[in-house]
Coordinates of C-alpha atoms and ligand atoms in Angstrom, one line a residue:
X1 CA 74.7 73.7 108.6
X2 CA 77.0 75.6 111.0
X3 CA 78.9 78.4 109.7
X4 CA 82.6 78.7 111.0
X5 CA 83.1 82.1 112.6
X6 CA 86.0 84.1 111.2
X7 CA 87.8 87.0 112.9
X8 CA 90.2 88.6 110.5
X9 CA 92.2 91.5 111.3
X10 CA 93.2 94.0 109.0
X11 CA 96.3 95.7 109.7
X12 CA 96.2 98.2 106.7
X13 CA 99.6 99.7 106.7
X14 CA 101.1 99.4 110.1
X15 CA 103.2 97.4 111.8
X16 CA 107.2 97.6 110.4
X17 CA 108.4 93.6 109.7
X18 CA 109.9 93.1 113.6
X19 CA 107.2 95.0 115.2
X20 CA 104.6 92.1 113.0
X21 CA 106.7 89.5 114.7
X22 CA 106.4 91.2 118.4
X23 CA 102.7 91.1 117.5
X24 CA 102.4 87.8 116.7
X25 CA 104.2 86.6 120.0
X26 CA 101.8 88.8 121.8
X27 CA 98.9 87.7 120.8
X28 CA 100.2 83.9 120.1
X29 CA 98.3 82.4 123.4
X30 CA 95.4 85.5 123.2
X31 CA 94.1 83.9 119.7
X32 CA 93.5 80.3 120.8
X33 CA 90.3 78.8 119.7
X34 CA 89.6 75.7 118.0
X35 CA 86.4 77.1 116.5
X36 CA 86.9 80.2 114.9
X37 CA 89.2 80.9 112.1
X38 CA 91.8 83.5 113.1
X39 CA 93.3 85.7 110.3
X40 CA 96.1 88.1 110.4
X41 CA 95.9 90.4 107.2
X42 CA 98.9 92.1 107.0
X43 CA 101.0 94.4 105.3
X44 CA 102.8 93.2 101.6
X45 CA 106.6 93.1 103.5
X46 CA 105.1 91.4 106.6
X47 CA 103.7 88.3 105.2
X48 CA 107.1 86.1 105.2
X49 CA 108.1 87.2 108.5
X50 CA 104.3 86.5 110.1
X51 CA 103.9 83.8 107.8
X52 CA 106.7 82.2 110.0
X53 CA 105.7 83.9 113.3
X54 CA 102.3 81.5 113.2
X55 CA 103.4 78.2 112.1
X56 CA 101.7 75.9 113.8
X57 CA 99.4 77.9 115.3
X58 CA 95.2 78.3 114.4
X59 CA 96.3 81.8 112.9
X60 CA 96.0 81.7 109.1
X61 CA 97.9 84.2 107.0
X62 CA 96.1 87.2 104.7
X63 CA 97.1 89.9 102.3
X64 CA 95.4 93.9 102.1
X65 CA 96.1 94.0 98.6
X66 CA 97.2 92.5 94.7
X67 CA 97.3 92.6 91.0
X68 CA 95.3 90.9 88.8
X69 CA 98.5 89.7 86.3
X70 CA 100.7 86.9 87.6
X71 CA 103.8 88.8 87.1
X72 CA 105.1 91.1 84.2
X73 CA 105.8 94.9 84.0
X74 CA 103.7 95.9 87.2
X75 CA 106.0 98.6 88.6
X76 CA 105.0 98.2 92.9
X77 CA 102.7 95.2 92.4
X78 CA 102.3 91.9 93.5
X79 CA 100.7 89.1 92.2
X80 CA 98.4 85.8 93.9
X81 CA 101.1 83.1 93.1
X82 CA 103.7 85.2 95.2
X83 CA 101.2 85.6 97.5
X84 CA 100.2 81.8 97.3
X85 CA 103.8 81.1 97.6
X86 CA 104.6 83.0 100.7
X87 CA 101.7 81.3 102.9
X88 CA 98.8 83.3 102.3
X89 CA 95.5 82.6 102.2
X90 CA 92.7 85.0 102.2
X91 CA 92.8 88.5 100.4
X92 CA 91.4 91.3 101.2
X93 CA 89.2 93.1 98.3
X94 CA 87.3 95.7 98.0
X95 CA 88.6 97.8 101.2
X96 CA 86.6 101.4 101.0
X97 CA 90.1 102.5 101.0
X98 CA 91.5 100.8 98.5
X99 CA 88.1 102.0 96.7
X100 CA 88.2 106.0 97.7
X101 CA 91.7 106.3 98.4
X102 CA 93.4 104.0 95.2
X103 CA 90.1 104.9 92.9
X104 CA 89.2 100.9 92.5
X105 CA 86.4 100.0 90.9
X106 CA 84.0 97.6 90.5
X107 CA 85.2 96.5 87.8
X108 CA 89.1 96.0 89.2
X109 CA 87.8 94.5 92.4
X110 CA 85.5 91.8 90.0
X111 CA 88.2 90.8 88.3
X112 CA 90.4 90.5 91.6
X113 CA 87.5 88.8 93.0
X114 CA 87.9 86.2 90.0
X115 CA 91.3 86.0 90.4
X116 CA 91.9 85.2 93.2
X117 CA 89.7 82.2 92.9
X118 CA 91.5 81.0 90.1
X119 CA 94.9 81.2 92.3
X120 CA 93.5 79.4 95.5
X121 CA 93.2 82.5 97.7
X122 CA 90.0 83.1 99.8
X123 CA 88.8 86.6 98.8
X124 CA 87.3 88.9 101.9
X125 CA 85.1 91.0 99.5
X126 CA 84.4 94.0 101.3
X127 CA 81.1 96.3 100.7
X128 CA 79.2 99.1 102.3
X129 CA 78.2 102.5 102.2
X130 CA 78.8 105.9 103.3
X131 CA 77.4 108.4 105.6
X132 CA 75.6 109.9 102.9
X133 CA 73.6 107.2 101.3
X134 CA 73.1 105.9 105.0
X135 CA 71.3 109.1 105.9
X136 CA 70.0 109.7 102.6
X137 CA 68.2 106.2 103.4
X138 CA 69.7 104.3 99.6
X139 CA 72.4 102.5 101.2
X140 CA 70.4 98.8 100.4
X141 CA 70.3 99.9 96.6
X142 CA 73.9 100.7 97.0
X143 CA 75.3 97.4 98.4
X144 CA 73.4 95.5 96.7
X145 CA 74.2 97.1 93.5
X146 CA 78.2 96.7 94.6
X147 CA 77.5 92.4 95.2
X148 CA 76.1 92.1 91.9
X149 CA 78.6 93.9 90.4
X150 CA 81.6 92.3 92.6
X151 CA 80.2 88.6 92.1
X152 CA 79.7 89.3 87.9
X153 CA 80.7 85.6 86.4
X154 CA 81.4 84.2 89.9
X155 CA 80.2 81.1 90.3
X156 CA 78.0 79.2 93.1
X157 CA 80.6 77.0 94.2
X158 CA 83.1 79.9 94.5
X159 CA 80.7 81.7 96.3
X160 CA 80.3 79.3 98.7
X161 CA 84.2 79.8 99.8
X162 CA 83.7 83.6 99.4
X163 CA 83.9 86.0 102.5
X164 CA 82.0 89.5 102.3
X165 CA 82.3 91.9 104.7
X166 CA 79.8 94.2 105.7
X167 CA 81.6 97.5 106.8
X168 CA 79.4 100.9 107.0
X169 CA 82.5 103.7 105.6
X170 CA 81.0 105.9 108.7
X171 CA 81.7 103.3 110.8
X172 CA 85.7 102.2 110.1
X173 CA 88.2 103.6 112.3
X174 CA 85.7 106.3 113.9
X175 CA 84.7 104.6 117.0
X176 CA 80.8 104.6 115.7
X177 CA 80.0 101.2 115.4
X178 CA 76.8 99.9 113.9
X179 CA 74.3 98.6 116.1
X180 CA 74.3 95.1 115.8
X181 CA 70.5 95.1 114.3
X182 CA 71.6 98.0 112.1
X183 CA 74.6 95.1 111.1
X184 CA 72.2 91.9 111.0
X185 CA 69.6 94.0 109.1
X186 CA 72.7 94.2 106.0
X187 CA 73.7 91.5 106.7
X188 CA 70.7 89.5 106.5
X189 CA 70.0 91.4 103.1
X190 CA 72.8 90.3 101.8
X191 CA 72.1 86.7 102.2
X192 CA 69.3 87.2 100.3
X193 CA 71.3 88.6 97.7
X194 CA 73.1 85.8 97.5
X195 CA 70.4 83.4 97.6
X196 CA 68.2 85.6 94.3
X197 CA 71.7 85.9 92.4
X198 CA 72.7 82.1 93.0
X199 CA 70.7 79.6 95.4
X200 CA 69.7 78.7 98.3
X201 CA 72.9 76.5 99.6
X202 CA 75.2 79.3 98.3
X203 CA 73.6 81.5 100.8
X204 CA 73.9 78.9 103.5
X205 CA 77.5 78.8 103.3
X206 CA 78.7 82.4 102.2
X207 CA 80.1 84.0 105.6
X208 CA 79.5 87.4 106.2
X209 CA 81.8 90.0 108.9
X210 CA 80.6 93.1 110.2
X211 CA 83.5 95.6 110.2
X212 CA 83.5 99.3 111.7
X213 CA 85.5 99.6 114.9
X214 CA 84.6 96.0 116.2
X215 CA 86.3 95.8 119.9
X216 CA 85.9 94.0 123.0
X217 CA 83.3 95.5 123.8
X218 CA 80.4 95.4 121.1
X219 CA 81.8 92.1 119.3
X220 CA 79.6 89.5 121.4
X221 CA 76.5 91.3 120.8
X222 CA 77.4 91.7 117.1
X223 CA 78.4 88.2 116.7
X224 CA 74.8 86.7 118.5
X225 CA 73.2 87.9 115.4
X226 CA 72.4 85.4 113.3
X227 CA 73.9 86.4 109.6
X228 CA 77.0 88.1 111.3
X229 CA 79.6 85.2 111.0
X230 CA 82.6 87.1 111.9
X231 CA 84.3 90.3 112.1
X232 CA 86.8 92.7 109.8
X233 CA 89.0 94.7 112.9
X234 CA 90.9 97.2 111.8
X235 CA 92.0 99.1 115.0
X236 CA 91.6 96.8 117.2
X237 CA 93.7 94.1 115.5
X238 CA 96.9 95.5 116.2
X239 CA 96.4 94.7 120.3
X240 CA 95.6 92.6 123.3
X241 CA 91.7 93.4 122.9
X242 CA 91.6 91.0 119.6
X243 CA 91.9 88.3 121.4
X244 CA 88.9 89.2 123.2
X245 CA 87.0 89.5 119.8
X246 CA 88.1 85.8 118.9
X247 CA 86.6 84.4 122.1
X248 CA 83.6 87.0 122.1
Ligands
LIG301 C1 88.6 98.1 108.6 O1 89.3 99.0 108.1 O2 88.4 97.1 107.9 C2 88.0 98.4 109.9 C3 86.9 97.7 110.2 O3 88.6 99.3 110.7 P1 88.2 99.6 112.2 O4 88.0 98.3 113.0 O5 89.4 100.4 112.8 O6 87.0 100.5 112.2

């Protein structure tokens, strides 16, 4: 079975509501492609305004961030039936910023993870390591010990709707990009995560990104490997050279 490539981009927090729309009409004819899915994860205050800015189109809608309650006293939250209800579909969680800079942990991001099933988004769970346990040579232990704990009481059929990306913290928004066998060779473990912790067809269909300064230029050779379905773009989202990555 064919896996569907997915090229999301992740915004993070740029882009004010009218300069979301001026992206969208930039990029509108840049973004064609029948056989990728194309997602724009944006900003809280952009979704409605995007959300609009794609109808019609093959760009599907995303969200960086949520809370775990549907609504209540949550002071600067928001929840996955607002999200639901504005157009989203996939969520973002488990960003290493979100992680360092916000302090969430496994546990949070497993129980967002869960949530967001439960609401009907697509989760984009997001792993990796940093330059430390990549040089100190420990970075397998540590992703695979961040899956397992991310996927606790997920099940196989979720899983098979799940995205995880695979984004090195040396690598985001540095220029340094993995090589694309230092990508596969995560990747590919990761897989195999998914097949020990569930089964063989769970691993089949789980899609896995690549994300750490993605571009133009290295996304085709990334994307030729054979457990990289897709890529997380950070920088590079937020201009002309996405398109490129789409129809790399
Ligand atoms: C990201 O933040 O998810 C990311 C991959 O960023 P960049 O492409 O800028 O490295």
């Amino acid at each position: 079975m064919a896996r569907r490539r997915i090229i999301a981009g992740n915004w993070k927090m740029n882009k004010t509501p009218s300069e979301a729309v001026a992206l969208c009409a930039e990029l509108k004819d840049l973004v064609k492609n029948d056989d990728v899915d194309v997602v724009y994860c944006v900003p809280a205050i952009d979704i409605v305004p995007v959300a609009e800015a794609v109808k019609g189109s093959n760009v599907h809608v995303g969200a960086e961030n949520f809370y775990i309650e549907d609504k209540g006293a949550f002071t600067g939250e928001i929840s996955a039936p607002m999200l639901k209800d504005a157009g989203v579909e996939y969520i973002i969680i488990g960003h290493s910023e979100r992680r360092d800079i916000f302090s969430e942990n496994d546990v949070l991001i497993n129980a967002k993870v869960k949530k967001a099933f439960a609401s009907g988004l697509k989760p984009i769970l997001c792993c990796g390591e940093s330059l430390a346990l990549r040089k100190a040579g420990t970075y397998k232990e540590w992703i695979a010990r961040q899956i397992k704990w991310d996927l606790t009481d997920v099940t196989a059929d979720q899983v098979k709707g799940l995205v995880i990306a695979y984004e090195p913290i040396w690598a985001i928004g540095t220029g340094e990009t993995a090589t694309a066998d230092q990508a596969q060779e995560v990747c590919g473990m990761i897989r195999e995560i998914i097949k020990e912790l569930y089964d063989a067809a769970a691993a089949e269909a789980v899609r896995i990104q690549y994300g750490g300064s993605m571009n133009a230029g290295n996304a085709a050779e990334l994307l030729s490997k054979p457990d990289i379905d897709g890529g997380l773009i950070g920088g590079a989202s937020l201009k002309a050279d996405f398109g490129q990555i789409v129809n790399a």
